[in-house]
CSV table of C-alpha atoms in Angstrom, one decimal:
chain,number,residue,atom,x,y,z
G,1,UNK,CA,118.3,103.4,91.6
G,2,UNK,CA,120.1,103.6,95.0
G,3,UNK,CA,118.0,104.2,98.1
G,4,UNK,CA,116.5,103.1,101.3
G,5,UNK,CA,113.5,100.8,101.3
G,6,UNK,CA,111.3,100.5,104.4
G,7,UNK,CA,108.5,98.0,104.5
G,8,UNK,CA,105.7,97.8,105.0
G,9,UNK,CA,104.4,101.4,104.6
G,10,UNK,CA,101.6,100.8,107.1
G,11,UNK,CA,101.5,98.2,109.9
G,12,UNK,CA,98.8,97.4,112.4
G,13,UNK,CA,99.4,95.3,115.5
G,14,UNK,CA,97.6,94.3,118.6
G,15,UNK,CA,99.0,95.4,121.9
G,16,UNK,CA,101.3,92.9,123.5
G,17,UNK,CA,102.7,91.7,120.2
G,18,UNK,CA,106.3,92.2,119.0
G,19,UNK,CA,106.6,93.6,115.5
G,20,UNK,CA,109.7,94.0,113.2
G,21,UNK,CA,110.1,96.9,110.8
G,22,UNK,CA,112.3,96.3,107.8
G,23,UNK,CA,115.0,98.6,106.4
G,24,UNK,CA,117.2,97.8,103.5
G,25,UNK,CA,119.7,100.1,101.7
G,26,UNK,CA,121.7,99.6,98.5
G,27,UNK,CA,123.8,102.8,98.9
G,28,UNK,CA,126.8,100.9,100.4
G,29,UNK,CA,126.5,103.0,103.5
G,30,UNK,CA,128.2,101.9,106.7
G,31,UNK,CA,126.0,103.7,109.2
G,32,UNK,CA,122.3,103.2,109.6
G,33,UNK,CA,119.8,104.8,112.0
G,34,UNK,CA,116.3,104.4,113.3
G,35,UNK,CA,114.2,107.5,114.2
G,36,UNK,CA,110.7,107.9,115.5
G,37,UNK,CA,108.5,110.9,114.6
G,38,UNK,CA,105.7,112.0,116.8
G,39,UNK,CA,103.6,115.1,116.3
G,40,UNK,CA,105.3,118.2,117.8
G,41,UNK,CA,108.4,116.3,118.8
G,42,UNK,CA,110.5,116.1,115.7
G,43,UNK,CA,112.7,113.1,115.0
G,44,UNK,CA,114.1,111.2,118.0
G,45,UNK,CA,116.9,108.6,117.6
G,46,UNK,CA,116.1,105.1,118.7
G,47,UNK,CA,119.2,103.1,117.7
G,48,UNK,CA,122.1,103.5,115.3
G,49,UNK,CA,124.8,101.2,113.8
G,50,UNK,CA,128.1,102.5,112.4
G,51,UNK,CA,129.3,99.1,111.2
G,52,UNK,CA,128.1,95.6,110.8
G,53,UNK,CA,127.6,93.6,114.0
G,54,UNK,CA,127.7,96.7,116.1
G,55,UNK,CA,125.0,99.1,117.2
G,56,UNK,CA,124.4,101.7,120.0
G,57,UNK,CA,121.3,103.0,121.8
G,58,UNK,CA,120.0,106.3,120.9
G,59,UNK,CA,118.0,108.7,123.0
G,60,UNK,CA,114.8,106.5,123.3
G,61,UNK,CA,116.0,102.9,123.0
G,62,UNK,CA,113.8,101.4,125.7
G,63,UNK,CA,111.3,98.9,124.3
G,64,UNK,CA,113.2,98.5,121.0
G,65,UNK,CA,115.8,96.1,119.7
G,66,UNK,CA,117.9,96.0,116.5
G,67,UNK,CA,120.4,93.8,114.7
G,68,UNK,CA,123.0,94.5,112.0
G,69,UNK,CA,124.0,91.2,110.5
G,70,UNK,CA,124.5,92.6,107.0
G,71,UNK,CA,125.6,96.0,105.8
G,72,UNK,CA,122.4,96.4,103.8
G,73,UNK,CA,119.9,95.6,106.5
G,74,UNK,CA,119.0,97.1,109.9
G,75,UNK,CA,115.7,95.7,111.1
G,76,UNK,CA,114.0,97.3,114.1
G,77,UNK,CA,111.8,95.2,116.5
G,78,UNK,CA,109.2,97.1,118.5
G,79,UNK,CA,108.6,95.0,121.6
G,80,UNK,CA,105.6,94.8,123.9
G,81,UNK,CA,107.7,96.7,126.5
G,82,UNK,CA,107.5,99.9,124.4
G,83,UNK,CA,104.8,102.0,126.2
G,84,UNK,CA,103.7,104.1,123.2
G,85,UNK,CA,104.6,102.2,120.0
G,86,UNK,CA,102.2,104.0,117.7
G,87,UNK,CA,104.3,106.4,115.6
G,88,UNK,CA,105.9,107.0,112.2
G,89,UNK,CA,109.3,105.2,112.0
G,90,UNK,CA,112.1,106.4,109.8
G,91,UNK,CA,115.2,104.5,108.8
G,92,UNK,CA,118.3,106.5,107.5
G,93,UNK,CA,121.8,105.8,106.4
G,94,UNK,CA,125.0,107.7,105.8
G,95,UNK,CA,128.6,106.9,105.0
G,96,UNK,CA,130.1,108.0,101.8
G,97,UNK,CA,133.3,108.7,103.5
G,98,UNK,CA,132.7,112.4,104.3
G,99,UNK,CA,132.2,112.8,108.0
G,100,UNK,CA,129.5,115.4,107.7
G,101,UNK,CA,127.6,113.7,104.9
G,102,UNK,CA,123.8,114.1,105.3
G,103,UNK,CA,121.5,111.3,106.3
G,104,UNK,CA,119.4,109.7,103.6
G,105,UNK,CA,116.0,108.6,104.7
G,106,UNK,CA,113.6,106.0,103.7
G,107,UNK,CA,109.9,106.8,103.3
G,108,UNK,CA,108.9,105.5,106.7
G,109,UNK,CA,106.6,102.9,108.2
G,110,UNK,CA,103.5,104.0,110.1
G,111,UNK,CA,102.9,101.6,113.0
G,112,UNK,CA,99.6,101.6,114.7
G,113,UNK,CA,99.1,99.5,117.8
G,114,UNK,CA,95.6,99.0,119.3
U,1,UNK,CA,116.0,118.6,127.3
U,2,UNK,CA,115.4,119.9,123.8
U,3,UNK,CA,118.8,120.9,122.5
U,4,UNK,CA,117.5,122.0,119.1
U,5,UNK,CA,114.3,124.1,119.1
U,6,UNK,CA,112.1,125.4,116.4
U,7,UNK,CA,109.7,127.6,118.3
U,8,UNK,CA,107.3,128.3,115.4
U,9,UNK,CA,105.1,125.2,114.8
U,10,UNK,CA,103.8,126.8,111.6
U,11,UNK,CA,104.4,129.6,109.1
U,12,UNK,CA,102.1,130.8,106.3
U,13,UNK,CA,103.5,132.8,103.4
U,14,UNK,CA,102.3,134.2,100.1
U,15,UNK,CA,103.8,132.8,96.9
U,16,UNK,CA,106.7,135.0,95.7
U,17,UNK,CA,107.5,136.3,99.2
U,18,UNK,CA,110.3,135.3,101.5
U,19,UNK,CA,109.9,132.5,104.0
U,20,UNK,CA,112.1,132.6,107.1
U,21,UNK,CA,112.3,129.6,109.3
U,22,UNK,CA,114.1,129.8,112.6
U,23,UNK,CA,116.0,127.4,114.8
U,24,UNK,CA,117.8,127.8,118.1
U,25,UNK,CA,120.2,125.4,119.8
U,26,UNK,CA,121.7,125.2,123.3
U,27,UNK,CA,124.7,122.8,122.9
U,28,UNK,CA,127.8,124.8,122.2
U,29,UNK,CA,129.5,121.7,120.9
U,30,UNK,CA,127.3,121.6,117.8
U,31,UNK,CA,129.4,122.6,114.8
U,32,UNK,CA,127.4,121.4,111.8
U,33,UNK,CA,123.8,122.2,111.0
U,34,UNK,CA,121.4,120.9,108.4
U,35,UNK,CA,117.9,121.6,107.1
U,36,UNK,CA,115.6,118.9,105.9
U,37,UNK,CA,112.3,119.1,104.1
U,38,UNK,CA,109.5,116.6,104.7
U,39,UNK,CA,106.3,115.9,102.8
U,40,UNK,CA,103.5,113.9,104.5
U,41,UNK,CA,104.0,110.1,104.6
U,42,UNK,CA,107.6,110.5,103.2
U,43,UNK,CA,111.0,110.5,104.6
U,44,UNK,CA,112.9,113.8,105.1
U,45,UNK,CA,115.1,115.0,102.3
U,46,UNK,CA,118.3,117.0,102.8
U,47,UNK,CA,118.0,120.6,101.8
U,48,UNK,CA,121.1,122.6,102.8
U,49,UNK,CA,123.8,122.6,105.5
U,50,UNK,CA,126.3,124.9,107.1
U,51,UNK,CA,129.5,124.4,109.1
U,52,UNK,CA,130.3,126.5,112.1
U,53,UNK,CA,133.2,128.0,110.3
U,54,UNK,CA,130.8,129.9,108.0
U,55,UNK,CA,127.9,132.3,108.7
U,56,UNK,CA,126.1,131.9,105.4
U,57,UNK,CA,125.5,129.2,102.8
U,58,UNK,CA,123.5,129.6,99.7
U,59,UNK,CA,122.0,127.1,97.2
U,60,UNK,CA,119.6,128.6,94.7
U,61,UNK,CA,116.5,129.9,96.4
U,62,UNK,CA,117.7,128.6,99.8
U,63,UNK,CA,120.1,130.4,102.1
U,64,UNK,CA,121.0,129.3,105.6
U,65,UNK,CA,122.4,131.9,108.1
U,66,UNK,CA,124.3,130.9,111.3
U,67,UNK,CA,124.7,133.2,114.3
U,68,UNK,CA,127.0,131.3,116.6
U,69,UNK,CA,127.0,133.9,119.4
U,70,UNK,CA,123.2,133.8,119.5
U,71,UNK,CA,123.2,130.0,118.9
U,72,UNK,CA,120.6,130.7,116.2
U,73,UNK,CA,120.2,129.7,112.6
U,74,UNK,CA,117.6,130.5,110.0
U,75,UNK,CA,116.6,129.2,106.6
U,76,UNK,CA,115.5,131.8,104.0
U,77,UNK,CA,113.5,130.7,100.9
U,78,UNK,CA,113.2,133.4,98.2
U,79,UNK,CA,110.9,133.4,96.3
U,80,UNK,CA,108.6,131.0,98.0
U,81,UNK,CA,106.7,128.6,95.8
U,82,UNK,CA,103.6,126.5,96.6
U,83,UNK,CA,105.7,123.3,96.2
U,84,UNK,CA,107.8,124.5,99.1
U,85,UNK,CA,104.8,123.7,101.4
U,86,UNK,CA,106.2,121.0,103.7
U,87,UNK,CA,107.5,120.4,107.2
U,88,UNK,CA,111.0,121.8,107.7
U,89,UNK,CA,113.4,120.3,110.3
U,90,UNK,CA,116.5,121.9,111.6
U,91,UNK,CA,119.2,119.5,112.8
U,92,UNK,CA,122.6,119.8,114.5
U,93,UNK,CA,125.5,117.7,115.3
U,94,UNK,CA,128.9,117.8,116.9
U,95,UNK,CA,131.5,116.2,114.6
U,96,UNK,CA,133.1,114.8,117.8
U,97,UNK,CA,130.0,112.8,118.6
U,98,UNK,CA,128.3,112.2,115.3
U,99,UNK,CA,124.7,111.9,116.3
U,100,UNK,CA,122.2,114.3,114.7
U,101,UNK,CA,119.7,116.1,116.9
U,102,UNK,CA,116.5,117.3,115.3
U,103,UNK,CA,114.2,120.2,116.1
U,104,UNK,CA,110.4,119.7,116.3
U,105,UNK,CA,109.8,121.0,112.8
U,106,UNK,CA,107.9,123.9,111.3
U,107,UNK,CA,105.0,123.5,108.9
U,108,UNK,CA,105.4,125.9,106.0
U,109,UNK,CA,102.4,126.7,103.9
U,110,UNK,CA,102.9,128.8,100.7
U,111,UNK,CA,99.6,130.2,99.3
U,112,UNK,CA,99.3,130.8,95.6
């Protein structure tokens, strides 16, 4: 069954620690995205990658880093520089050739930093 | 600067009646619009979309209307069912730029 897998579902970290969220897709999609959801603010774009070994900052990239070494994988690192890291993080992908194909989302990782 | 706005944080509807969710946008470059549905602790799932060359798109119980002059779109669900209870996100993009911009979401509750 094709889809996007985000792990873990829940993640707890102490303030000051970096943490990496995993995102894997087997949809053969070229483009992958990271969004963050906060109450009352919808989904905000952190980083996106349209092709392997290339990625661009989204609207709220500060305090985050990504890599895209393989087509299937797009891990997100939340660094200690991110001021408010506690949030629900969503990974998405698209790229079946149609320019306006919808995003497919994973089930998210809820990160809590104390 | 919120380019896509859903001004109603929540909506409550009786089963069998119509649900109307609204969305406004400010960027005149947006030419493709989507609605997503999200259950708690899950990722959003795509519901329906509309291109700016159309003013209506229908898929079963779901219809999206686009009013370009007012920069407004709406999602109609008829008849509403309890399983429709979820958060609904409106999203918009410009095919020139490719990035999707989301609204804040509207929590729909359908009462039996």
